[in-house]
Backbone as a printed PyTorch tensor [residue, N CA C, xyz], in Angstrom:
tensor([[[ -42.0160, -270.4400,  -60.5570],
         [ -41.1660, -270.5110,  -61.4840],
         [ -40.9420, -269.2680,  -62.3970]],

        [[ -39.8180, -268.6120,  -62.7160],
         [ -39.7520, -267.3100,  -63.2400],
         [ -39.9880, -267.4460,  -64.8520]],

        [[ -40.7160, -266.3810,  -65.2690],
         [ -41.0230, -266.2250,  -66.7070],
         [ -40.0400, -265.5860,  -67.5170]],

        [[ -39.4580, -266.0580,  -68.5470],
         [ -38.7440, -265.4620,  -69.1730],
         [ -39.2680, -264.9550,  -70.6960]],

        [[ -39.2480, -263.7870,  -70.9930],
         [ -39.7310, -263.3010,  -72.2690],
         [ -38.8350, -263.8220,  -73.5190]],

        [[ -39.3590, -264.3610,  -74.6260],
         [ -38.6660, -264.7970,  -75.4480],
         [ -37.3160, -263.9860,  -75.6980]],

        [[ -37.6360, -262.5890,  -75.9040],
         [ -36.5930, -261.5830,  -76.1250],
         [ -35.4780, -261.5680,  -75.2940]],

        [[ -35.6890, -262.1310,  -74.0070],
         [ -34.7000, -261.7840,  -72.8200],
         [ -33.7660, -263.3380,  -72.5420]],

        [[ -34.1560, -263.9710,  -73.3170],
         [ -33.3550, -265.2410,  -72.7140],
         [ -32.7410, -265.9720,  -74.1160]],

        [[ -31.1790, -266.2500,  -74.1190],
         [ -30.5120, -266.5950,  -75.0880],
         [ -30.8420, -268.0550,  -75.6760]],

        [[ -31.9060, -268.7270,  -74.6970],
         [ -32.2170, -270.1140,  -75.0500],
         [ -33.4400, -270.1260,  -75.8790]],

        [[ -34.0850, -269.0140,  -76.1350],
         [ -35.3980, -268.7650,  -77.0250],
         [ -35.3070, -269.3200,  -78.2810]],

        [[ -36.1670, -270.2740,  -78.7220],
         [ -36.0820, -270.4620,  -80.0390],
         [ -36.1370, -269.3300,  -81.2270]],

        [[ -36.8720, -268.4690,  -80.8130],
         [ -36.8650, -267.1240,  -81.7310],
         [ -35.7470, -266.4450,  -82.0870]],

        [[ -34.7140, -266.7070,  -80.9810],
         [ -33.3100, -265.8000,  -81.1710],
         [ -32.5780, -266.3630,  -82.4490]],

        [[ -33.1030, -267.3030,  -83.3860],
         [ -32.5730, -267.6880,  -84.3530],
         [ -32.9380, -266.6380,  -85.4180]],

        [[ -32.0250, -265.9130,  -85.9250],
         [ -32.4180, -264.7690,  -86.9760],
         [ -33.1120, -265.2400,  -88.0890]],

        [[ -32.5220, -266.4430,  -88.8010],
         [ -33.0560, -267.1260,  -89.8660],
         [ -34.6880, -267.3220,  -89.6390]],

        [[ -35.0530, -267.9780,  -88.7990],
         [ -36.3000, -268.4580,  -88.1560],
         [ -37.1340, -267.4320,  -88.1560]],

        [[ -36.6920, -266.1410,  -87.3000],
         [ -37.5910, -264.9150,  -87.2620],
         [ -37.6030, -264.2370,  -88.3590]],

        [[ -36.8020, -264.1830,  -89.3950],
         [ -36.7740, -263.6520,  -90.3790],
         [ -38.1320, -264.1440,  -91.2860]],

        [[ -38.0260, -265.6940,  -91.1830],
         [ -38.9120, -266.5760,  -92.1190],
         [ -40.4170, -266.3080,  -91.5120]],

        [[ -40.4630, -266.0310,  -90.0530],
         [ -41.9420, -265.9400,  -89.4650],
         [ -42.4210, -264.4380,  -90.1520]],

        [[ -41.4510, -263.5260,  -90.0990],
         [ -41.6240, -262.0730,  -90.5390],
         [ -42.1710, -262.2770,  -92.0000]],

        [[ -41.3990, -263.2220,  -93.0180],
         [ -41.6220, -263.1260,  -94.1200],
         [ -43.0850, -263.7110,  -94.3920]],

        [[ -43.4590, -264.7000,  -93.6160],
         [ -44.5710, -265.8670,  -94.0070],
         [ -45.9920, -265.1180,  -92.9940]],

        [[ -45.6580, -264.0120,  -92.3140],
         [ -47.1230, -263.6920,  -91.6360],
         [ -47.1250, -262.3090,  -91.9210]],

        [[ -48.3390, -261.7020,  -91.3860],
         [ -48.5940, -260.2070,  -91.4570],
         [ -48.2390, -259.3120,  -90.0330]],

        [[ -47.3030, -260.1740,  -89.2700],
         [ -46.7140, -259.5390,  -88.0410],
         [ -45.5080, -258.9670,  -87.8620]],

        [[ -45.2630, -258.1600,  -87.1390],
         [ -43.8220, -257.7300,  -86.7000],
         [ -43.2380, -258.3800,  -85.8350]],

        [[ -41.9580, -258.1170,  -85.8600],
         [ -41.0500, -258.9320,  -85.1500],
         [ -41.6490, -258.8120,  -83.6490]],

        [[ -41.9280, -257.7570,  -83.1310],
         [ -42.5160, -257.4020,  -81.9390],
         [ -43.6910, -258.3470,  -81.6090]],

        [[ -44.5170, -258.3140,  -82.4520],
         [ -45.8370, -259.0340,  -82.3980],
         [ -45.5700, -260.5280,  -82.4240]],

        [[ -44.7740, -261.0650,  -83.0580],
         [ -44.2130, -262.3740,  -82.8510],
         [ -43.7680, -262.8020,  -81.8100]],

        [[ -42.9030, -261.8190,  -81.1070],
         [ -42.4260, -262.0600,  -79.6900],
         [ -43.7230, -262.1610,  -78.7430]],

        [[ -44.5700, -261.3570,  -78.9110],
         [ -45.8650, -261.2850,  -78.0510],
         [ -46.8310, -262.5730,  -78.1390]],

        [[ -46.8180, -263.0900,  -79.3360],
         [ -47.5860, -264.2680,  -79.7230],
         [ -46.7200, -265.5630,  -78.7330]],

        [[ -45.4640, -265.4110,  -78.8410],
         [ -44.6400, -266.5500,  -78.3380],
         [ -44.6380, -266.4360,  -76.6570]],

        [[ -44.8140, -265.3150,  -76.3410],
         [ -45.0210, -264.8290,  -74.8450],
         [ -46.5050, -265.4150,  -74.4050]],

        [[ -47.4920, -265.1330,  -75.3910],
         [ -48.6830, -265.9520,  -74.9980],
         [ -48.6930, -267.3140,  -75.3070]],

        [[ -47.8590, -267.9770,  -76.2010],
         [ -47.7470, -269.5830,  -76.2520],
         [ -47.0870, -270.0830,  -74.8810]],

        [[ -45.9240, -269.2720,  -74.5300],
         [ -45.5120, -269.7760,  -73.3360],
         [ -46.4850, -269.7250,  -72.2840]],

        [[ -47.3300, -268.9200,  -71.9900],
         [ -48.2500, -268.9890,  -71.0330],
         [ -49.3020, -270.0950,  -71.1110]],

        [[ -49.6610, -270.1890,  -72.3580],
         [ -50.6800, -271.5080,  -72.8020],
         [ -49.9160, -272.9380,  -72.6430]],

        [[ -48.5240, -272.8200,  -72.5680],
         [ -47.8780, -274.2790,  -72.1630],
         [ -47.5760, -274.0650,  -70.9050]],

        [[ -48.0290, -273.4380,  -69.9810],
         [ -47.8070, -273.4290,  -68.4060],
         [ -46.9800, -272.7750,  -68.0240]],

        [[ -46.3760, -271.6490,  -68.8770],
         [ -45.4410, -270.9280,  -68.3450],
         [ -44.2190, -271.5060,  -68.1830]],

        [[ -43.7280, -272.4160,  -68.7700],
         [ -42.5230, -273.1610,  -68.9780],
         [ -41.5100, -272.1270,  -69.6600]],

        [[ -40.4280, -271.7110,  -69.2200],
         [ -39.4690, -270.9370,  -69.8130],
         [ -39.2940, -271.4530,  -71.2680]],

        [[ -39.2320, -270.6840,  -72.1810],
         [ -38.8830, -270.9180,  -73.4550],
         [ -39.1950, -272.5030,  -74.0580]],

        [[ -40.5240, -272.6650,  -74.2260],
         [ -40.8000, -273.7350,  -74.7590],
         [ -40.4670, -273.8620,  -76.0000]],

        [[ -40.3060, -275.3530,  -76.4180],
         [ -39.9460, -275.4980,  -78.0250],
         [ -41.1570, -275.1350,  -78.7150]],

        [[ -40.9330, -275.0120,  -80.2660],
         [ -41.8800, -274.5890,  -80.7790],
         [ -42.9750, -275.6900,  -81.1070]],

        [[ -42.5850, -276.8890,  -80.5770],
         [ -43.3570, -277.8170,  -81.5810],
         [ -44.2780, -278.2860,  -80.1240]],

        [[ -43.8520, -277.8580,  -78.9820],
         [ -44.9000, -278.1800,  -77.9060],
         [ -46.3230, -278.0810,  -78.1050]],

        [[ -47.1430, -278.8490,  -77.7360],
         [ -48.6280, -278.5820,  -78.2790],
         [ -49.5550, -278.1250,  -77.1910]],

        [[ -50.4220, -277.4470,  -77.4870],
         [ -51.3940, -276.8980,  -76.6820],
         [ -52.9010, -277.3430,  -77.3290]],

        [[ -53.6310, -278.0430,  -76.4120],
         [ -54.8020, -278.5330,  -77.0740],
         [ -55.9520, -277.6980,  -77.6590]],

        [[ -56.6620, -278.0640,  -78.3890],
         [ -57.3660, -277.2540,  -79.1210],
         [ -58.4780, -276.6330,  -78.3620]],

        [[ -58.7030, -277.3690,  -77.2390],
         [ -59.9630, -277.0120,  -76.3030],
         [ -59.3150, -275.6820,  -75.5260]],

        [[ -58.0160, -275.3930,  -75.2460],
         [ -57.5020, -274.2280,  -74.4870],
         [ -57.6310, -273.1100,  -75.4170]],

        [[ -57.4630, -273.1200,  -76.5980],
         [ -57.5680, -272.0220,  -77.7840],
         [ -59.1320, -271.6900,  -77.6690]],

        [[ -59.7670, -272.7690,  -77.8950],
         [ -61.5000, -272.6110,  -78.0320],
         [ -61.8380, -271.8980,  -76.7130]],

        [[ -61.3800, -272.2070,  -75.6710],
         [ -61.7100, -271.4910,  -74.1920],
         [ -61.2930, -270.2560,  -74.0950]],

        [[ -60.0510, -269.8320,  -74.7580],
         [ -59.5750, -268.3950,  -74.9390],
         [ -60.5030, -267.4380,  -75.6180]],

        [[ -61.2570, -268.0350,  -76.7050],
         [ -62.0250, -267.4180,  -77.5450],
         [ -63.4440, -267.6140,  -77.1130]],

        [[ -63.7350, -267.6430,  -75.8420],
         [ -65.0050, -267.8440,  -75.0900],
         [ -66.0790, -266.9770,  -75.5600]],

        [[ -65.9390, -265.7800,  -76.0950],
         [ -66.9990, -264.9800,  -76.2620],
         [ -67.2360, -264.8460,  -77.9000]],

        [[ -66.5400, -265.6130,  -78.6300],
         [ -66.5610, -265.3070,  -80.1160],
         [ -67.5850, -266.5470,  -80.5770]],

        [[ -68.6100, -266.3280,  -81.2630],
         [ -69.6310, -267.3420,  -81.7510],
         [ -68.8690, -268.2950,  -82.6590]],

        [[ -67.7650, -268.1460,  -83.0190],
         [ -67.1310, -269.2320,  -84.2660],
         [ -66.0740, -269.8670,  -83.4380]],

        [[ -65.8400, -269.8430,  -82.0150],
         [ -64.6770, -270.2930,  -81.2910],
         [ -64.3020, -271.5070,  -81.5330]],

        [[ -65.3220, -272.5920,  -81.7040],
         [ -64.7820, -273.9710,  -81.8450],
         [ -64.4360, -274.2760,  -83.5790]],

        [[ -64.8160, -273.5140,  -84.3070],
         [ -64.5750, -273.6870,  -85.6580],
         [ -63.4180, -273.0930,  -85.9150]],

        [[ -63.1120, -271.9040,  -85.4530],
         [ -61.8000, -271.2350,  -85.3940],
         [ -60.6930, -272.2210,  -84.9090]],

        [[ -60.8440, -272.7770,  -83.7860],
         [ -60.0440, -273.7850,  -83.1440],
         [ -59.7480, -274.8280,  -84.1490]],

        [[ -60.6350, -275.4110,  -84.6810],
         [ -60.5810, -276.4550,  -85.3600],
         [ -59.9200, -276.2420,  -86.8740]],

        [[ -60.1950, -275.0090,  -87.4340],
         [ -59.4380, -274.5030,  -88.5370],
         [ -58.2330, -274.4640,  -88.5230]],

        [[ -57.6670, -273.8840,  -87.5770],
         [ -56.0900, -273.5110,  -87.2590],
         [ -55.4550, -274.5640,  -86.6490]],

        [[ -56.0390, -275.6220,  -86.0450],
         [ -55.3730, -276.5790,  -85.3240],
         [ -54.6540, -277.4870,  -86.2570]],

        [[ -53.7430, -278.2800,  -85.9250],
         [ -53.2510, -279.3990,  -86.6580],
         [ -54.0450, -280.7530,  -86.9130]],

        [[ -53.6880, -281.5850,  -87.5450],
         [ -54.5550, -282.7450,  -87.9450],
         [ -55.0130, -283.4020,  -86.5860]],

        [[ -54.2840, -283.3110,  -85.3620],
         [ -54.2680, -284.1060,  -84.2630],
         [ -55.1930, -283.1190,  -83.2820]],

        [[ -55.6270, -282.0360,  -83.7830],
         [ -56.5480, -281.1240,  -82.8840],
         [ -55.7910, -280.2060,  -81.9940]],

        [[ -54.3420, -280.0910,  -82.2410],
         [ -53.5650, -279.3370,  -81.3800],
         [ -52.8650, -278.1370,  -81.9660]],

        [[ -52.3080, -277.1420,  -81.1750],
         [ -51.7560, -276.1520,  -81.6200],
         [ -50.3470, -276.0640,  -81.3830]],

        [[ -49.3900, -276.0880,  -82.4820],
         [ -48.1040, -275.7680,  -81.9020],
         [ -47.9170, -274.3420,  -81.9530]],

        [[ -46.7000, -273.5890,  -81.9370],
         [ -46.3920, -272.1360,  -82.1810],
         [ -46.7300, -271.8820,  -83.6950]],

        [[ -46.4930, -272.4620,  -84.6210],
         [ -46.7590, -272.2360,  -85.9890],
         [ -48.2070, -272.1740,  -86.2780]],

        [[ -49.2470, -273.0430,  -85.5030],
         [ -50.4100, -272.8910,  -85.8190],
         [ -51.0860, -271.5580,  -85.1920]],

        [[ -50.5950, -271.4950,  -83.8910],
         [ -51.0150, -270.2750,  -83.1510],
         [ -50.5500, -268.9960,  -83.8260]],

        [[ -49.4310, -268.8720,  -84.4770],
         [ -48.8950, -267.4140,  -85.2450],
         [ -49.8670, -267.5240,  -86.2510]],

        [[ -50.0400, -268.6610,  -87.1500],
         [ -50.7930, -268.3720,  -88.1580],
         [ -52.3590, -267.6570,  -88.0310]],

        [[ -52.7040, -268.2390,  -86.8810],
         [ -54.2830, -267.8610,  -86.4250],
         [ -54.0760, -266.5720,  -86.1470]],

        [[ -53.2150, -265.9130,  -85.1290],
         [ -52.9910, -264.7060,  -84.9180],
         [ -52.7930, -263.7390,  -86.0520]],

        [[ -51.8690, -264.2660,  -87.0180],
         [ -51.6430, -263.4020,  -88.3550],
         [ -52.8110, -263.1240,  -89.1170]],

        [[ -53.4880, -264.2570,  -89.3760],
         [ -54.9870, -263.9420,  -89.9990],
         [ -55.9550, -263.1910,  -89.5210]],

        [[ -56.0300, -262.9370,  -88.1110],
         [ -56.9400, -262.1210,  -87.6750],
         [ -56.4170, -260.7320,  -87.2020]],

        [[ -55.2800, -260.6640,  -87.6420],
         [ -54.5160, -259.1100,  -87.4240],
         [ -55.1970, -258.0150,  -88.3350]],

        [[ -55.0500, -257.0140,  -87.9310],
         [ -55.3750, -255.8460,  -88.8280],
         [ -54.5200, -255.7080,  -90.0630]],

        [[ -53.5110, -256.3030,  -90.2430],
         [ -52.7590, -256.1770,  -91.7370],
         [ -52.9230, -257.3060,  -92.3780]],

        [[ -53.6660, -258.3850,  -92.2380],
         [ -53.9440, -259.4270,  -93.2080],
         [ -54.8080, -258.8110,  -94.1540]],

        [[ -54.5060, -259.3680,  -95.4210],
         [ -55.2590, -258.8580,  -96.7090],
         [ -56.5980, -259.5530,  -96.5410]],

        [[ -57.4570, -259.0770,  -97.4680],
         [ -58.8990, -259.1670,  -97.5710],
         [ -59.1470, -260.6810,  -98.0410]],

        [[ -58.0850, -260.8540,  -99.2270],
         [ -57.9150, -262.2820,  -99.7240],
         [ -57.8240, -263.4150,  -98.5820]],

        [[ -56.6820, -263.1260,  -97.8320],
         [ -56.5330, -264.0560,  -96.6580],
         [ -57.7080, -264.2320,  -95.8410]],

        [[ -58.1010, -263.0890,  -95.3000],
         [ -59.1280, -263.0310,  -94.2550],
         [ -60.2760, -263.8020,  -94.8720]],

        [[ -60.7910, -263.5570,  -96.3810],
         [ -61.8740, -264.1710,  -97.0130],
         [ -61.8270, -265.6700,  -96.9630]],

        [[ -60.4390, -266.1380,  -97.3030],
         [ -60.1830, -267.5530,  -97.4320],
         [ -60.6210, -268.1860,  -96.1570]],

        [[ -60.0560, -267.6410,  -95.0830],
         [ -60.2870, -268.3550,  -93.8310],
         [ -61.6210, -268.2710,  -93.2060]],

        [[ -62.1970, -266.9920,  -93.6250],
         [ -63.4760, -267.0220,  -93.2150],
         [ -64.4130, -268.0240,  -93.7070]],

        [[ -64.2950, -268.1810,  -95.2050],
         [ -64.8660, -269.1520,  -95.7360],
         [ -64.7200, -270.5370,  -95.0950]],

        [[ -63.4680, -270.8470,  -94.7340],
         [ -63.1330, -272.3360,  -93.9170],
         [ -64.1460, -272.4710,  -93.0090]],

        [[ -64.0900, -271.2740,  -91.9000],
         [ -64.6480, -271.3120,  -90.9140],
         [ -66.3030, -271.5900,  -91.1920]],

        [[ -66.8580, -270.7080,  -91.8820],
         [ -68.3110, -270.9040,  -92.2630],
         [ -68.4730, -272.2330,  -92.9730]],

        [[ -67.7200, -272.9570,  -93.5090],
         [ -67.8460, -274.0800,  -94.1030],
         [ -67.8180, -275.0610,  -93.1020]],

        [[ -68.9510, -275.1270,  -92.5450],
         [ -68.9410, -276.4080,  -91.5540],
         [ -69.0340, -277.6850,  -91.8640]],

        [[ -69.5140, -278.2010,  -93.3410],
         [ -69.7660, -279.2810,  -93.9370],
         [ -68.5140, -279.7520,  -94.6430]],

        [[ -67.5650, -278.5780,  -94.6750],
         [ -66.1810, -279.0250,  -95.3800],
         [ -66.1690, -279.4470,  -96.7010]],

        [[ -67.3800, -278.9550,  -97.3970],
         [ -67.2800, -279.4990,  -98.6640],
         [ -67.0960, -278.4340,  -99.6080]],

        [[ -66.3540, -277.4320,  -99.3110],
         [ -65.5620, -276.3380, -100.2820],
         [ -66.8340, -275.4250, -100.8350]],

        [[ -68.0000, -275.4270, -100.3450],
         [ -69.1180, -274.5950, -100.6940],
         [ -69.6910, -273.8920,  -99.5340]],

        [[ -70.4720, -272.9010,  -99.5110],
         [ -71.4260, -272.2860,  -98.4250],
         [ -72.7990, -272.8170,  -99.1320]],

        [[ -73.3160, -273.6620,  -98.4560],
         [ -74.7810, -274.0540,  -98.8950],
         [ -75.9100, -273.4860,  -97.8450]],

        [[ -76.9450, -273.7920,  -98.2190],
         [ -78.0110, -273.0970,  -97.0360],
         [ -77.7770, -273.6330,  -95.6540]],

        [[ -77.5470, -274.8080,  -95.3780],
         [ -77.0830, -275.2060,  -94.0360],
         [ -75.9940, -274.7410,  -93.5410]],

        [[ -75.0990, -274.4140,  -94.2040],
         [ -73.7560, -273.3930,  -93.7220],
         [ -74.1950, -271.9260,  -93.4110]],

        [[ -74.8640, -271.6200,  -94.4330],
         [ -75.3760, -270.0800,  -94.0470],
         [ -76.2920, -270.0730,  -92.9850]],

        [[ -77.1880, -270.9480,  -92.6310],
         [ -78.1970, -270.7610,  -91.6960],
         [ -77.2080, -270.7630,  -90.3690]],

        [[ -76.4580, -271.6540,  -90.1630],
         [ -75.6070, -271.7180,  -89.1710],
         [ -75.0590, -270.4410,  -88.7000]],

        [[ -74.3150, -269.9390,  -89.8300],
         [ -73.6140, -268.4660,  -89.8670],
         [ -74.5230, -267.5390,  -89.1120]],

        [[ -75.7210, -267.3310,  -89.7790],
         [ -76.8840, -266.4040,  -89.4480],
         [ -77.3610, -266.7430,  -88.1330]],

        [[ -77.5240, -267.9690,  -87.6210],
         [ -77.8650, -268.2570,  -86.3400],
         [ -76.6730, -267.8760,  -85.4770]],

        [[ -75.4190, -268.1060,  -85.4590],
         [ -74.1650, -267.6310,  -84.8080],
         [ -74.1460, -266.0280,  -84.6820]],

        [[ -74.1750, -265.4160,  -85.8400],
         [ -73.9020, -264.0620,  -85.8990],
         [ -75.1230, -263.1770,  -85.3990]],

        [[ -76.2300, -263.6980,  -85.6860],
         [ -77.5840, -262.8990,  -85.4280],
         [ -78.1770, -263.3140,  -84.0660]],

        [[ -78.1010, -264.2890,  -83.6910],
         [ -78.5540, -265.0120,  -82.5160],
         [ -79.9810, -265.3040,  -82.8220]],

        [[ -80.3730, -265.5020,  -83.9700],
         [ -81.9480, -265.7640,  -84.2110],
         [ -82.2480, -267.4970,  -84.3920]],

        [[ -83.3870, -267.8690,  -84.3560],
         [ -83.5910, -269.1290,  -84.2950],
         [ -83.5880, -269.8270,  -85.8210]],

        [[ -83.9280, -270.9850,  -85.7650],
         [ -83.3870, -271.6970,  -87.0550],
         [ -84.4030, -271.2630,  -88.1410]],

        [[ -85.6930, -270.9420,  -87.9410],
         [ -86.5190, -270.5500,  -88.9990],
         [ -86.2140, -269.5080,  -89.6950]],

        [[ -85.8100, -268.2180,  -88.6750],
         [ -85.6550, -267.1660,  -89.3700],
         [ -84.1430, -267.2250,  -89.9690]],

        [[ -83.0780, -267.9520,  -89.4070],
         [ -81.8500, -268.1220,  -90.1020],
         [ -81.9440, -268.7310,  -91.5910]],

        [[ -83.0470, -269.7750,  -91.5390],
         [ -82.9240, -270.6570,  -92.6320],
         [ -83.6170, -269.4940,  -93.7390]],

        [[ -84.4240, -268.8140,  -93.1930],
         [ -84.9770, -267.7780,  -94.4070],
         [ -83.8620, -266.7950,  -95.0390]],

        [[ -83.3420, -266.3590,  -93.9940],
         [ -82.2360, -265.3560,  -94.1910],
         [ -81.1560, -265.9630,  -95.4070]],

        [[ -80.9080, -267.3470,  -95.0010],
         [ -79.9030, -268.1070,  -95.8960],
         [ -80.4850, -268.1370,  -97.3700]],

        [[ -81.6750, -268.4860,  -97.4230],
         [ -82.4930, -268.9340,  -98.7100],
         [ -82.5260, -267.3420,  -99.3560]],

        [[ -82.9740, -266.2490,  -98.8390],
         [ -82.8840, -265.1460,  -99.4800],
         [ -81.4700, -264.5110,  -99.9400]],

        [[ -80.3350, -264.9550,  -98.9560],
         [ -79.1880, -264.6160,  -99.2890],
         [ -78.5610, -265.1190, -100.3840]],

        [[ -79.0210, -266.4190, -100.6830],
         [ -78.5980, -267.2000, -101.8690],
         [ -79.3480, -266.7460, -103.1330]],

        [[ -80.4580, -266.5820, -102.7550],
         [ -81.5370, -266.0990, -104.0970],
         [ -80.7680, -264.9580, -104.7610]],

        [[ -80.2940, -264.0110, -103.7000],
         [ -79.6850, -262.5200, -104.1440],
         [ -78.3460, -262.9010, -104.5740]],

        [[ -77.4930, -263.4920, -104.2010],
         [ -76.0760, -263.6010, -104.5740],
         [ -75.9510, -264.6380, -105.5900]],

        [[ -76.6480, -265.6050, -105.9340],
         [ -76.3080, -266.9390, -106.8050],
         [ -76.9300, -266.6250, -107.9500]],

        [[ -76.1600, -266.6300, -109.0210],
         [ -76.7980, -266.6290, -110.5910],
         [ -77.1860, -268.0300, -110.9110]],

        [[ -78.2450, -267.8910, -111.5430],
         [ -78.6930, -269.3830, -112.0330],
         [ -79.3820, -270.2160, -110.9650]],

        [[ -79.5650, -269.5840, -110.0280],
         [ -80.4820, -270.2980, -108.7660],
         [ -79.6480, -271.5300, -108.1980]],

        [[ -78.3800, -271.3530, -108.3740],
         [ -77.4630, -272.3490, -107.5010],
         [ -77.9120, -272.2930, -106.0160]],

        [[ -77.7030, -273.4290, -105.4400],
         [ -77.9620, -273.0170, -103.9920],
         [ -76.6140, -273.3280, -103.1050]],

        [[ -75.3630, -272.8560, -103.5880],
         [ -74.0920, -272.7040, -102.9430],
         [ -73.4650, -271.4490, -103.3460]],

        [[ -72.6010, -271.0660, -102.3640],
         [ -71.4480, -270.0650, -103.0190],
         [ -70.1550, -270.6970, -103.0720]],

        [[ -69.2440, -270.5960, -104.1070],
         [ -68.0030, -271.0230, -104.1660],
         [ -67.1820, -269.9190, -103.1270]],

        [[ -65.8260, -270.3990, -103.3580],
         [ -64.5920, -269.5460, -102.4930],
         [ -64.7980, -268.3710, -103.3910]],

        [[ -64.5000, -268.6680, -104.5220],
         [ -64.5740, -267.2740, -105.6650],
         [ -65.2780, -266.2410, -105.4980]],

        [[ -66.7510, -266.7100, -105.3440],
         [ -67.8270, -265.7920, -105.2910],
         [ -67.7290, -265.1350, -103.6480]],

        [[ -67.4150, -266.0090, -102.6830],
         [ -67.3230, -265.6420, -101.4150],
         [ -66.4070, -264.3540, -101.3370]],

        [[ -65.1590, -264.5990, -102.1000],
         [ -64.0100, -263.6000, -102.0820],
         [ -64.5570, -262.1750, -102.7420]],

        [[ -65.2480, -262.4310, -103.8770],
         [ -66.1010, -261.3780, -104.3560],
         [ -66.7230, -260.4790, -103.5320]],

        [[ -67.6760, -261.0330, -102.7190],
         [ -68.4580, -260.7160, -101.8710],
         [ -68.0390, -259.8640, -100.6430]],

        [[ -66.8100, -260.3350, -100.2140],
         [ -65.9650, -259.9570,  -99.2480],
         [ -65.3270, -258.6230,  -99.7450]],

        [[ -64.8360, -258.5340, -100.9120],
         [ -64.1180, -257.3190, -101.5310],
         [ -65.2010, -256.1700, -101.6390]],

        [[ -66.4880, -256.6410, -101.7660],
         [ -67.4850, -255.6770, -101.9250],
         [ -67.9780, -255.0750, -100.4310]],

        [[ -67.9030, -255.6900,  -99.5370],
         [ -68.3540, -255.2570,  -98.0630],
         [ -67.1020, -254.5410,  -97.3250]],

        [[ -67.4600, -253.3100,  -97.1920],
         [ -66.6910, -252.2690,  -96.6920],
         [ -66.2180, -252.7510,  -95.2630]],

        [[ -67.1520, -253.1660,  -94.5270],
         [ -66.7770, -253.4250,  -93.1400],
         [ -66.1440, -254.6930,  -92.6670]],

        [[ -65.8390, -255.6040,  -93.8750],
         [ -65.2760, -256.9050,  -94.0110],
         [ -64.0730, -257.1080,  -93.0840]],

        [[ -63.1510, -256.2760,  -93.5560],
         [ -61.9310, -256.3310,  -92.7470],
         [ -61.8790, -255.8030,  -91.3820]],

        [[ -62.8990, -254.8260,  -91.1150],
         [ -62.8860, -254.3420,  -89.8520],
         [ -63.4440, -255.4070,  -88.8480]],

        [[ -64.5000, -256.3030,  -89.3240],
         [ -64.9940, -257.1800,  -88.4640],
         [ -64.4040, -258.5870,  -88.3680]],

        [[ -63.3670, -259.0060,  -89.2600],
         [ -62.8450, -260.0340,  -88.9160],
         [ -61.3900, -259.9700,  -88.6670]],

        [[ -61.4850, -259.8400,  -87.5010],
         [ -60.1260, -259.4240,  -86.4090],
         [ -60.4390, -259.8160,  -85.2260]],

        [[ -59.3870, -260.0940,  -84.4270],
         [ -59.3840, -260.5050,  -83.0750],
         [ -57.9460, -260.0950,  -82.6780]],

        [[ -57.9770, -259.4350,  -81.4560],
         [ -56.7550, -258.8210,  -81.0100],
         [ -56.2170, -260.0060,  -79.8450]],

        [[ -55.5770, -260.7980,  -80.3310],
         [ -55.0620, -261.8800,  -79.3520],
         [ -53.9210, -261.5770,  -78.3740]],

        [[ -53.3500, -260.5050,  -78.8740],
         [ -51.8690, -259.9630,  -77.9390],
         [ -52.1270, -258.6430,  -77.6890]],

        [[ -53.3190, -258.3490,  -76.8910],
         [ -53.3710, -256.7610,  -76.5160],
         [ -52.3760, -256.2810,  -75.6950]]])
C-alpha cells in the first residue's frame, strides 16, 4: 500500500488551512513539525493513507514507542483520552509539550501530572519515592530517604507534599529542567 505524506495528498485532513492555523496557534510546533507528527500518526495507524484525525491508536502502542523512557506508561496515561486511546490531537499535544519550544510553565504542569501517580494533585512522599526510583534506579529504601530529605528541604512548615505551584517554582530554579524534559518524537 503506498504511503502518502500528508503534505502531498489533497485528501489530507491537514490541508484545511483553518485547522492547520489552529494547530499552529495551539501548539509549540511549526507547520512542518505538525506534518511530521501526522506522518508518524499515519504510521501508527498502520500506514493507511490520510487517516482521519479521530482514528484511535491504543495507549500501549505509544507506551511501547517510549520503551526506554522510565515514565513511559505514565506519559501515555496522561496524554491519552479517557478511553486510553490517542487520536491525532492527543498525539500532537504530547509531542508539543515535549518539544524544545514548550515553556517551563507548560512542561512543569505536565511533569507534575506525570509524577503525581496517586492523582491527588500533590506530590507526596510516595509519589517522590517512585520518581526517585525511576530516575535514579535505586531501591525503595534509598528512594524513600531521598523523598523525605527532598520534602524536608523544599516544604515550609514541615508539610509532607508539594503543590503544583511549588513544583513550578522549583522547575523555574532548576537550570536543566527545560533540557531534560524533552523527547524528540519526530527526528
